[in-house]
Coordinates of C-alpha atoms in Angstrom, one line a residue:
M22 CA 9.4 -8.4 11.6
K23 CA 11.5 -6.2 9.3
T24 CA 11.5 -2.5 9.8
F25 CA 10.4 -0.7 6.6
V26 CA 9.3 2.7 7.7
T27 CA 12.0 5.3 8.5
D28 CA 12.0 8.7 10.1
E29 CA 12.4 10.1 6.6
H30 CA 9.3 8.4 5.4
Q31 CA 7.4 9.9 8.4
K32 CA 8.8 13.3 7.6
Q33 CA 7.8 13.1 4.0
A34 CA 4.3 11.9 4.9
V35 CA 3.8 14.9 7.2
L36 CA 5.0 17.3 4.5
A37 CA 2.6 15.7 1.9
L38 CA -0.3 15.9 4.4
K39 CA 0.5 19.6 4.8
A40 CA 0.1 20.2 1.1
L41 CA -3.2 18.2 1.0
V42 CA -4.8 19.9 4.0
S43 CA -4.2 23.3 2.4
H44 CA -6.9 22.5 -0.1
E45 CA -10.4 23.2 1.2
S46 CA -11.7 20.2 -0.7
V47 CA -15.4 20.6 0.3
L48 CA -18.2 19.8 -2.1
N49 CA -19.2 22.9 -4.0
E50 CA -21.6 22.1 -6.8
N51 CA -22.4 25.8 -7.3
E52 CA -19.0 26.0 -9.0
A53 CA -19.1 22.6 -10.7
G54 CA -18.2 22.4 -14.3
P55 CA -16.5 20.2 -16.9
G56 CA -13.7 18.2 -15.2
Q57 CA -14.7 19.4 -11.8
P58 CA -18.1 17.8 -10.9
F59 CA -17.7 18.6 -7.2
G60 CA -16.1 22.0 -7.4
P61 CA -12.6 23.4 -8.1
E62 CA -11.1 22.8 -4.6
V63 CA -12.0 19.1 -4.6
V64 CA -10.3 18.5 -8.0
A65 CA -7.3 20.6 -6.9
A66 CA -6.8 18.2 -4.0
L67 CA -7.0 15.3 -6.5
D68 CA -4.5 17.0 -8.7
E69 CA -2.2 17.5 -5.7
V70 CA -2.2 13.9 -4.6
L71 CA -1.7 12.6 -8.1
K72 CA 1.3 15.0 -8.6
L73 CA 2.7 13.7 -5.3
C74 CA 2.3 10.1 -6.3
A75 CA 4.0 10.7 -9.7
S76 CA 7.0 12.2 -7.8
L77 CA 7.2 9.0 -5.7
G78 CA 7.4 6.8 -8.8
F79 CA 3.8 5.8 -9.3
K80 CA 2.0 5.7 -12.6
T81 CA -1.0 8.0 -12.3
F82 CA -4.3 8.5 -14.1
K83 CA -7.1 11.1 -13.8
D84 CA -10.6 10.5 -14.9
D85 CA -11.3 12.9 -17.7
E86 CA -14.6 13.9 -16.0
G87 CA -12.8 14.6 -12.8
Y88 CA -14.6 12.1 -10.6
Y89 CA -11.6 10.1 -9.5
G90 CA -7.9 9.4 -10.0
Y91 CA -5.5 6.6 -9.2
A92 CA -1.9 5.9 -8.8
E93 CA -0.3 2.4 -9.2
V94 CA 3.0 0.6 -9.0
G95 CA 3.9 -2.9 -10.0
E96 CA 3.1 -5.2 -12.8
G97 CA 0.6 -8.0 -13.5
E98 CA -3.1 -8.8 -13.8
Q99 CA -3.8 -9.0 -10.0
L100 CA -4.7 -5.7 -8.4
F101 CA -4.5 -4.7 -4.7
G102 CA -6.6 -1.6 -4.1
L103 CA -6.4 1.1 -1.4
L104 CA -9.6 3.1 -1.4
C105 CA -9.1 6.7 -0.2
H106 CA -10.8 10.0 -0.6
M107 CA -9.7 13.6 -1.0
D108 CA -12.9 15.4 -0.1
V109 CA -13.6 16.6 3.5
V110 CA -16.5 18.0 5.4
P111 CA -16.9 21.8 5.8
A112 CA -15.1 23.6 8.6
A113 CA -16.3 27.2 8.1
D114 CA -19.6 26.7 9.9
Q115 CA -18.0 25.0 12.9
A116 CA -17.3 27.2 16.0
G117 CA -14.3 26.3 18.2
W118 CA -11.4 26.0 15.7
Q119 CA -8.3 27.2 17.4
T120 CA -6.3 27.2 14.2
D121 CA -6.9 27.6 10.5
P122 CA -8.6 24.4 9.5
F123 CA -6.8 24.4 6.2
E124 CA -3.3 25.0 7.4
L125 CA -1.7 21.9 9.0
I126 CA -0.3 22.8 12.4
E127 CA 2.2 20.4 14.2
R128 CA 2.0 21.1 17.9
D129 CA 2.8 18.9 20.9
G130 CA 3.0 15.8 18.9
L131 CA -0.3 16.5 17.1
L132 CA -1.2 17.2 13.5
I133 CA -4.1 19.6 13.5
G134 CA -6.2 20.4 10.5
R135 CA -9.3 19.3 8.5
G136 CA -8.7 15.9 7.0
T137 CA -5.9 14.7 9.4
Q138 CA -8.1 11.8 10.6
D139 CA -10.6 11.7 7.7
D140 CA -9.1 10.8 5.3
K141 CA -6.1 12.7 4.1
G142 CA -3.9 11.6 7.1
P143 CA -4.6 7.9 6.8
T144 CA -4.2 8.1 3.0
M145 CA -0.7 9.5 3.4
A146 CA 0.1 6.8 6.0
A147 CA -0.8 4.2 3.5
L148 CA 0.9 5.9 0.6
F149 CA 4.3 6.3 2.4
A150 CA 4.0 2.7 3.8
V151 CA 4.0 1.5 0.2
K152 CA 6.8 3.9 -0.6
A153 CA 8.8 2.4 2.3
L154 CA 8.4 -1.0 0.8
M155 CA 9.5 0.3 -2.6
D156 CA 12.6 1.9 -1.1
A157 CA 13.4 -1.4 0.7
G158 CA 13.5 -3.1 -2.7
V159 CA 10.3 -5.1 -2.2
T160 CA 8.6 -6.3 -5.3
F161 CA 4.9 -7.1 -5.5
E162 CA 2.8 -10.1 -6.6
G163 CA 0.8 -7.7 -8.9
R164 CA -0.1 -4.1 -9.0
I165 CA -0.9 -1.8 -6.1
R166 CA -3.4 0.9 -6.9
F167 CA -4.4 3.9 -4.7
I168 CA -7.9 4.9 -5.8
F169 CA -8.7 8.5 -4.9
G170 CA -12.4 9.3 -4.5
T171 CA -13.7 12.9 -4.4
D172 CA -17.3 12.5 -3.1
E173 CA -17.1 10.2 -0.1
E174 CA -18.7 12.7 2.3
T175 CA -21.8 13.0 0.2
L176 CA -23.1 10.5 -2.4
W177 CA -20.1 8.4 -3.5
R178 CA -20.7 9.3 -7.1
C179 CA -16.9 9.2 -7.6
L180 CA -16.6 5.4 -7.0
E181 CA -19.8 4.7 -8.8
K182 CA -18.2 6.3 -11.8
Y183 CA -14.9 4.4 -11.2
N184 CA -16.8 1.1 -11.1
E185 CA -18.5 1.9 -14.4
K186 CA -15.2 2.6 -16.1
E187 CA -12.4 0.7 -14.4
E188 CA -11.3 -2.9 -13.6
S189 CA -12.2 -4.5 -10.3
I190 CA -9.6 -5.1 -7.6
T191 CA -8.5 -8.5 -6.4
M192 CA -8.5 -7.5 -2.8
G193 CA -7.8 -4.4 -0.8
F194 CA -8.8 -2.1 2.1
A195 CA -10.1 1.4 2.9
P196 CA -7.9 3.3 5.4
D197 CA -10.9 5.2 6.6
A198 CA -12.3 3.6 9.8
E199 CA -10.9 1.9 12.8
F200 CA -8.4 -0.9 13.8
P201 CA -8.3 -3.8 14.1
L202 CA -10.7 -3.9 11.1
I203 CA -14.3 -3.9 9.9
Y204 CA -15.2 -7.1 8.0
A205 CA -18.9 -6.7 7.8
E206 CA -21.0 -3.6 7.1
K207 CA -24.8 -4.0 7.2
G208 CA -26.9 -3.2 4.2
L209 CA -28.1 0.4 4.3
L210 CA -31.7 1.0 3.1
Q211 CA -33.6 4.3 3.2
A212 CA -37.2 4.6 2.2
H213 CA -40.4 6.6 2.5
L214 CA -43.9 5.2 3.3
I215 CA -46.4 7.3 1.5
G216 CA -50.1 7.5 2.3
P217 CA -53.2 9.7 2.3
G218 CA -53.5 13.0 4.2
T219 CA -56.0 14.2 6.7
T220 CA -57.8 17.4 7.6
E221 CA -58.0 16.5 11.3
F222 CA -54.4 17.7 12.1
S223 CA -51.0 18.3 10.6
L224 CA -47.4 18.2 11.5
R225 CA -43.8 18.1 10.2
A226 CA -41.3 16.4 12.5
G227 CA -37.8 14.9 12.2
G228 CA -35.4 15.3 9.4
A229 CA -32.2 13.5 8.4
L230 CA -32.9 9.8 8.0
N231 CA -29.6 8.6 9.4
V232 CA -30.2 10.2 12.8
V233 CA -32.6 9.3 15.6
P234 CA -34.6 12.5 16.1
D235 CA -34.2 14.1 19.5
R236 CA -37.1 16.6 19.1
A237 CA -40.5 16.6 17.5
S238 CA -42.8 19.6 17.6
Y239 CA -46.6 19.7 17.4
A240 CA -48.8 22.8 17.0
S241 CA -52.0 21.6 15.5
N242 CA -55.4 20.5 16.8
Q243 CA -56.3 18.9 20.2
L244 CA -53.2 20.2 21.9
S245 CA -54.5 19.6 25.4
K246 CA -55.4 16.0 24.6
V247 CA -52.1 15.3 23.0
Q248 CA -50.4 16.8 26.1
Q249 CA -52.5 14.5 28.3
A250 CA -51.4 11.5 26.2
L251 CA -47.7 12.5 26.6
D252 CA -48.2 12.7 30.3
A253 CA -49.9 9.3 30.4
H254 CA -46.9 7.7 28.7
G255 CA -44.4 9.5 30.8
F256 CA -42.7 11.1 27.8
S257 CA -40.5 14.2 28.3
Y258 CA -41.7 17.4 26.5
E259 CA -42.0 21.1 27.0
K260 CA -44.8 23.5 26.3
L261 CA -44.1 26.2 23.7
E262 CA -46.1 29.3 23.1
N263 CA -48.0 27.7 20.3
G264 CA -47.5 24.0 20.8
L265 CA -45.5 21.2 22.3
L266 CA -41.9 20.0 21.8
V267 CA -41.3 16.3 22.5
H268 CA -37.8 15.4 23.7
G269 CA -35.7 12.4 22.7
K270 CA -32.0 11.3 22.6
S271 CA -30.2 11.5 19.3
V272 CA -27.8 8.8 18.1
H273 CA -26.7 7.6 14.7
A274 CA -29.3 5.5 12.9
K275 CA -27.0 2.5 13.0
D276 CA -27.4 2.6 16.8
A277 CA -31.1 3.4 16.8
P278 CA -32.0 1.0 19.7
E279 CA -29.7 3.1 21.9
G280 CA -31.6 6.3 21.2
I281 CA -34.9 7.8 22.2
N282 CA -37.0 8.7 19.1
A283 CA -38.9 11.9 19.7
V284 CA -40.9 11.4 16.4
S285 CA -42.1 8.0 17.5
R286 CA -43.0 9.3 20.9
L287 CA -45.1 12.1 19.4
A288 CA -46.8 9.6 17.1
I289 CA -47.7 7.4 20.0
A290 CA -49.4 10.3 21.8
L291 CA -51.1 11.5 18.7
S292 CA -52.4 8.0 17.9
D293 CA -54.1 8.0 21.3
V294 CA -56.0 11.1 20.2
F295 CA -56.6 10.6 16.4
D296 CA -57.8 7.5 14.6
F297 CA -55.8 7.8 11.4
P298 CA -54.4 4.5 9.9
P299 CA -51.0 5.9 8.6
L300 CA -50.4 7.5 12.0
S301 CA -51.4 4.2 13.7
F302 CA -48.7 2.4 11.8
L303 CA -46.1 4.4 13.7
G304 CA -47.9 5.1 16.9
K305 CA -49.6 1.8 17.5
L306 CA -47.7 -0.8 15.5
V307 CA -44.1 0.4 15.7
G308 CA -44.2 2.3 19.0
E309 CA -40.7 2.7 20.4
N310 CA -39.3 -0.5 18.9
A311 CA -36.1 0.3 16.8
T312 CA -35.3 -3.2 15.6
G313 CA -38.2 -3.6 13.2
E314 CA -39.5 -6.6 15.1
N315 CA -43.0 -5.2 15.3
V316 CA -43.1 -4.6 11.5
V317 CA -41.1 -7.5 9.9
G318 CA -40.5 -9.9 12.8
K319 CA -37.2 -10.5 14.5
T320 CA -34.4 -10.1 12.0
E321 CA -30.8 -11.0 12.7
D322 CA -27.9 -13.2 11.7
E323 CA -24.8 -14.6 13.4
A324 CA -22.4 -12.6 11.2
S325 CA -23.6 -9.1 11.9
G326 CA -26.4 -9.1 14.5
E327 CA -29.8 -7.5 14.5
L328 CA -31.7 -5.3 12.1
S329 CA -32.1 -1.6 13.1
M330 CA -35.1 0.5 11.9
N331 CA -35.1 4.2 12.5
F332 CA -38.3 6.2 11.8
A333 CA -36.8 9.6 11.4
E334 CA -39.4 11.7 9.6
L335 CA -43.1 12.2 9.9
V336 CA -45.0 14.7 7.7
I337 CA -48.8 14.8 7.6
T338 CA -50.7 17.3 5.6
E339 CA -54.2 17.5 4.0
E340 CA -52.7 16.0 0.8
A341 CA -50.5 13.2 2.0
T342 CA -48.5 11.4 4.8
K343 CA -44.8 10.7 4.5
I344 CA -42.8 8.5 6.9
G345 CA -39.1 8.4 6.4
L346 CA -37.1 5.5 7.7
D347 CA -33.5 4.2 7.7
M348 CA -32.7 0.5 8.0
R349 CA -29.4 -1.3 8.7
I350 CA -29.9 -4.8 7.4
P351 CA -27.8 -7.8 8.6
V352 CA -25.4 -8.9 5.9
T353 CA -26.9 -12.3 5.1
V354 CA -30.6 -11.2 5.2
N355 CA -32.3 -10.9 1.8
K356 CA -33.2 -7.3 1.2
D357 CA -36.0 -8.1 -1.3
E358 CA -37.7 -10.4 1.2
L359 CA -37.4 -7.8 3.9
V360 CA -39.0 -5.1 1.7
K361 CA -41.8 -7.5 0.8
K362 CA -42.6 -7.9 4.5
L363 CA -42.4 -4.2 5.2
S364 CA -44.6 -3.3 2.2
H365 CA -47.2 -5.9 3.1
K366 CA -47.5 -4.6 6.7
A367 CA -47.4 -0.9 5.6
A368 CA -50.3 -1.5 3.1
Q369 CA -52.5 -2.6 6.0
Y370 CA -52.2 1.0 7.2
Q371 CA -52.8 2.6 3.8
L372 CA -49.0 3.2 3.2
E373 CA -47.0 2.5 0.1
Y374 CA -43.3 1.7 0.2
K375 CA -41.0 3.9 -1.9
E376 CA -37.3 3.2 -2.0
F377 CA -35.0 6.2 -1.5
D378 CA -31.4 4.8 -1.3
W379 CA -29.7 1.5 -1.0
L380 CA -26.1 0.5 -0.3
A381 CA -25.4 -3.3 -0.5
P382 CA -23.7 -4.9 2.5
L383 CA -20.1 -5.7 2.9
Y384 CA -19.0 -9.1 4.2
V385 CA -15.6 -10.7 4.0
P386 CA -15.4 -13.9 6.2
L387 CA -13.1 -13.9 9.2
E388 CA -11.2 -16.9 7.8
S389 CA -10.5 -15.3 4.5
E390 CA -6.8 -14.6 3.5
L391 CA -7.5 -10.8 3.5
V392 CA -9.1 -10.6 7.0
S393 CA -6.9 -13.2 8.7
T394 CA -3.7 -11.6 7.4
L395 CA -4.7 -8.0 8.2
L396 CA -5.9 -9.0 11.7
S397 CA -2.7 -11.0 12.5
T398 CA -0.5 -8.2 11.3
Y399 CA -2.3 -5.6 13.5
R400 CA -2.0 -7.9 16.5
D401 CA 1.6 -8.7 15.9
C402 CA 2.4 -4.9 15.6
T403 CA 0.4 -3.8 18.6
N404 CA -0.2 -6.8 20.9
D405 CA -3.8 -5.6 21.0
M406 CA -6.2 -8.6 20.7
T407 CA -9.4 -6.5 20.1
E408 CA -11.9 -8.4 18.0
P409 CA -12.6 -7.4 14.5
M410 CA -15.9 -5.4 14.1
V411 CA -19.3 -5.4 12.4
S412 CA -20.6 -1.9 11.6
G413 CA -23.9 -0.4 10.7
G414 CA -22.0 2.5 9.1
A415 CA -20.6 2.7 5.6
T416 CA -17.1 3.0 4.1
F417 CA -15.8 2.8 0.6
A418 CA -14.8 -0.8 1.2
R419 CA -18.4 -1.9 0.4
T420 CA -18.1 -0.6 -3.1
M421 CA -15.8 -3.4 -4.1
K422 CA -15.5 -7.2 -3.6
N423 CA -13.0 -8.7 -1.1
C424 CA -12.3 -5.3 0.5
V425 CA -12.6 -4.3 4.2
A426 CA -12.0 -1.1 6.3
F427 CA -8.6 -1.3 8.0
G428 CA -7.7 1.5 10.4
A429 CA -6.5 4.1 10.7
M430 CA -8.0 5.1 14.1
F431 CA -6.9 2.9 17.1
P432 CA -9.4 1.6 19.7
D433 CA -8.3 4.4 22.1
S434 CA -7.9 7.2 19.5
P435 CA -9.8 10.4 20.4
D436 CA -12.4 10.8 17.6
Y437 CA -12.1 14.2 15.9
M438 CA -13.6 13.3 12.6
H439 CA -16.0 15.9 11.3
Q440 CA -15.3 18.1 14.4
A441 CA -13.5 21.3 15.1
N442 CA -9.8 21.0 15.8
E443 CA -9.6 17.7 13.9
Q444 CA -6.2 16.2 14.8
W445 CA -4.1 13.0 14.7
S446 CA -1.0 12.3 16.7
V447 CA 2.3 11.9 15.0
A448 CA 2.8 8.7 17.0
E449 CA -0.3 7.2 15.6
L450 CA 0.6 8.2 12.1
R451 CA 3.9 6.4 12.5
K452 CA 2.4 3.3 14.0
T453 CA -0.2 3.2 11.2
M454 CA 2.5 3.4 8.5
E455 CA 4.3 0.5 10.1
I456 CA 1.1 -1.6 10.3
Y457 CA 0.2 -0.9 6.7
A458 CA 3.7 -1.6 5.4
E459 CA 3.8 -5.0 7.2
A460 CA 0.3 -5.9 6.1
I461 CA 0.8 -5.1 2.4
Y462 CA 4.2 -6.9 2.5
R463 CA 2.5 -10.0 3.9
L464 CA -0.4 -9.9 1.5
W465 CA 1.3 -8.6 -1.7
G466 CA 5.1 -8.7 -1.3
K467 CA 7.3 -11.3 -3.0

């Protein structure tokens, strides 16, 4: 393999990353306005990266509403896309930072600062990989476009706007996950089941739909009987001054079968005490099952595995019942048919299905040119034969056709994403640049 990336490219990538990290590009809708829908710092980071790209010889464009920007090089109708984002999660509310999160510190071979792993660091690795190809005189089969989103950490409104206004890519990848690559991302469906209320008891338990709840409190009627039911099932709990707190084990909703759902456990105990159909749906029908099998039957496919179904929220008042759930749907399963089954079963318990959010699945076959080339490049560069992955999570790759998540974290990379002291090693930055340069050369170089 030809060597494209030099020490100078690495040095320039670190300097560029330093400039980007200095922007506290966290969603701030309180200061949103014309041209800055997600706040001034987010659009400042977008401006920074576009200015950088222009200085490297790219043609740049900024959406007049401030949702996204892009930078491209090359000519032709075909378009290779790299889907990146300039927004980051907050750092101010996280204890434990040993440095200023928005000042890039290089220490002991590490690059420390918010965004070094997610996603400013990998974005710079990809950008300077392409710059290395340009400097080596490589020409391309078509255009290469870096698409810079600004709302990845929240609602993806940036790429929704991009897809409304701009042309589709021919193929591409998002440098915002793990090597070797993710070729399938399950459909992500969040919904509420709404039913009648009751005067017998009340509760509010759980919260975020994408997390298995690790605690659920109860402070209403029949406390002693509910406690006896918890004991009978062997569920962990503690007595509070005015009620009970059921314990569970929290994991991401995509891994729901690996967690212990405290809301489900509380519902099981309550349904032993109260005869209330909406409660029985969760306490008697679902129980602790987290694959949806008790509700819609066994649901899986060869490409991406089994359905997960996380019941994360339970609210019962005099007026209404609301059950919140998160499903990660296998890539070849028909969403509408699944919803039909769920709605039919829920109706038997006086519950009505209400969709909250839906992200369509990603699936690019292993034998495709994109996946096979990216995978072979990674293996040739690393001698790592780790198999490509299926994920219940979500990356920007699923917003466009023929696109996958490709790096930039290695299988043994410490995960500092969204954590205090976020950091990425200089060695991994360099290796990622080399992998990206070779992969883009094989797919798009002449």
